[in-house]
Amino acid sequence: MDTLPYDPSRLAARAAEIVATTRELSALGWTPATSSNFSMRLDDTHAAITVSGRDKGRLTEADIMVVDFAGKPVATSHRPSAETLLHTQLYARYPQVGCVLHTHSRNQTVASRLFARQGHVRLEGYELLKAFAGNQTHETAVDVKVFPNTQDMPSLAADVEKLLDAGPCWGYLIDGHGLYAWGKDMAEARRHLEAFDFLLACELDLRRLTP
Amino acid sequence: MDTLPYDPSRLAARAAEIVATTRELSALGWTPATSSNFSMRLDDTHAAITVSGRDKGRLTEADIMVVDFAGKPVATSHRPSAETLLHTQLYARYPQVGCVLHTHSRNQTVASRLFARQGHVRLEGYELLKAFAGNQTHETAVDVKVFPNTQDMPSLAADVEKLLDAGPCWGYLIDGHGLYAWGKDMAEARRHLEAFDFLLACELDLRRLTP
Amino acid sequence: MDTLPYDPSRLAARAAEIVATTRELSALGWTPATSSNFSMRLDDTHAAITVSGRDKGRLTEADIMVVDFAGKPVATSHRPSAETLLHTQLYARYPQVGCVLHTHSRNQTVASRLFARQGHVRLEGYELLKAFAGNQTHETAVDVKVFPNTQDMPSLAADVEKLLDAGPCWGYLIDGHGLYAWGKDMAEARRHLEAFDFLLACELDLRRLTP
Amino acid sequence: MDTLPYDPSRLAARAAEIVATTRELSALGWTPATSSNFSMRLDDTHAAITVSGRDKGRLTEADIMVVDFAGKPVATSHRPSAETLLHTQLYARYPQVGCVLHTHSRNQTVASRLFARQGHVRLEGYELLKAFAGNQTHETAVDVKVFPNTQDMPSLAADVEKLLDAGPCWGYLIDGHGLYAWGKDMAEARRHLEAFDFLLACELDLRRLTP
């Protein structure tokens, strides 16, 4: 039996974390119609990620596969999601990133459509801005970038690199699609994801209420 | 004891699948007031379908009956739903259809009312369009037909046949009523159902937000 | 030990039904802040009803008391809700009524405020109108009466009697307050309650969407 | 081993109550991204309060710490939330206050933004106004104060003192932030919290529906 190029016990631990979180996010309705994907760093060259096309509310550890940071499958016949590269580019660029979460909630999708032309959503005046790692005050503004949607992942990944070059960032939207958020570990990535979703929901409500 | 014209062990398996899914959809509020019905193909001439008028949140396998593709009860004294014909016409026409799901969510009902005059809802620009079997890109549009409601099922079924003649289709709306969606098996039918509901919800939100 | 004027085993059975339903409706958010009350007929002169002021999400069978049809406590030191008379007038008037459910969902409360001046909400064009006992078609309209709110229960009960004199009725709203719905048993009362709530929600959505 | 300045068995009982309620409120989505904090009185000089920054949906009794009424940690190395003073000022001022709940629901946050300029939200014409301790009728109005948000807690606490000087009060909002509500015990504080959230939600809906 060949030696695996990653630590299988670490994979088991990360897979368990991904499955638990994925089922909780699915129960919120954030992964409709088998959409969304979730990953965690294994080591300096590998990540664990959900297999494409599985029902996220029924995910098991058998639905988690290993990829390298070019997004290629490692020691598996599973097919990774087309969007795997959007996960691995973050692990490759930032040694401190340990988890990437991509969801399709209704608030995320609607906000992405509504603000696509403007190119970003400005979040300002909310206490919950303090949920983003490094922010100490609500007296700030966060602009969430909205990228045009495309099936050309290398092109989208190149656009994301430019966004990351521009300064600190905890996530972004893709038009008609959903949200990417990340953090040093599952807890931080999820805190960022929840903060983005909540604040986008508030922005949508305020637009409905202040014509 | 007479021989049943269908395989009872297959019925038991399909009934278990229908009960599990129905309870989950009921928990989402998609089957208000005992509405909605759900079916799966048994073989070339029979389908298993929910008995009319049962509380979908409390469904058990005793609430599943067998019908032929004319919608008539088979080896049972249960009464099928008036809408059984809308299920069986799909099994009769398409050998590859294995499951038909009909729900009454608020988004489905409101969208059907709002777009009834126009006759369809256009879904365009969403990544989740890739959830419909055969679609490989978000750069497409899906028009969801909205039929006028009627208690005359043969007449409605004839209108549905014309829709199916016109090209590939994964579901339709009935005005003031709800959604029909189908697929090769429970997983695909449910993926289509979830995609329709999500995208209709997004369309309603966008209409609220862009006056 | 005195003989109770009602059958205690029937009370135990009805109390169990009330507790199970109440907890489910509470989980939907329809009983905020200990509001709402629920009852079932015991016999020709007694009903079982929830004690006032209990958290409906934590209800137990000890929170169910017996009242006569004048709304007076029977063989108990518990205090009934001020609105008990609105339950018992239905049992007294209609021998076939077995269950009365009163909830405070957001849709019910908002619809009652919005349509208070008009005095009713018209529900028309919905398949779910067939959920009301006796309706065979969606081609009908149901006007849900909205009464002004008052703390004077005998006066409100007298207004309700006039409504009931006017024809078949499955429920009514009270302005800024909530919904009363009833039926021959728990299943029918709950089907009516769910149908009212769903259809009121649709009406509110359609008003938001069609300015 | 030193003697603790509070009764540890009382702490255990209060911590269990806080954990149970916090998990329920988290399941409602009222504590996004590790926000919100919850406390109960221990005695005349101490309160139990949630440790800052924990995921409220996964809270355990180890996440509850003790503070004095100046908001300082007692016999613990845990860091209390920056907002601890807003809890303890209520215990210090009112011997009858036994529980303070602070949440960040979407309705609370959106209402606080929308009514910040006006400085309060008027709640009027709702039966549920009777949920506030001491209110016997719906024929009253409650003005919920909206304070500007600040990271300067002593300054905010001083503003709250002025509000409390002005008359009976069950809670207040902070702009872009959330709601504080309190009561004699957990049940009353939660009843007040649920009533505020429900009535704010109704006010937002009515604004959407009556242009």
PDB file of C-alpha atoms in Angstrom, chain B residues 40 51 139 203:
ATOM      1  CA  MET B  40     -42.293   7.646  -7.410  1.00  0.00           C
ATOM      2  CA  VAL B  51     -53.048   9.404  -0.316  1.00  0.00           C
ATOM      3  CA  GLU B 139     -25.506  31.807 -19.257  1.00  0.00           C
ATOM      4  CA  GLU B 203     -37.040  36.751  -8.393  1.00  0.00           C
TER       5      GLU B 203
END
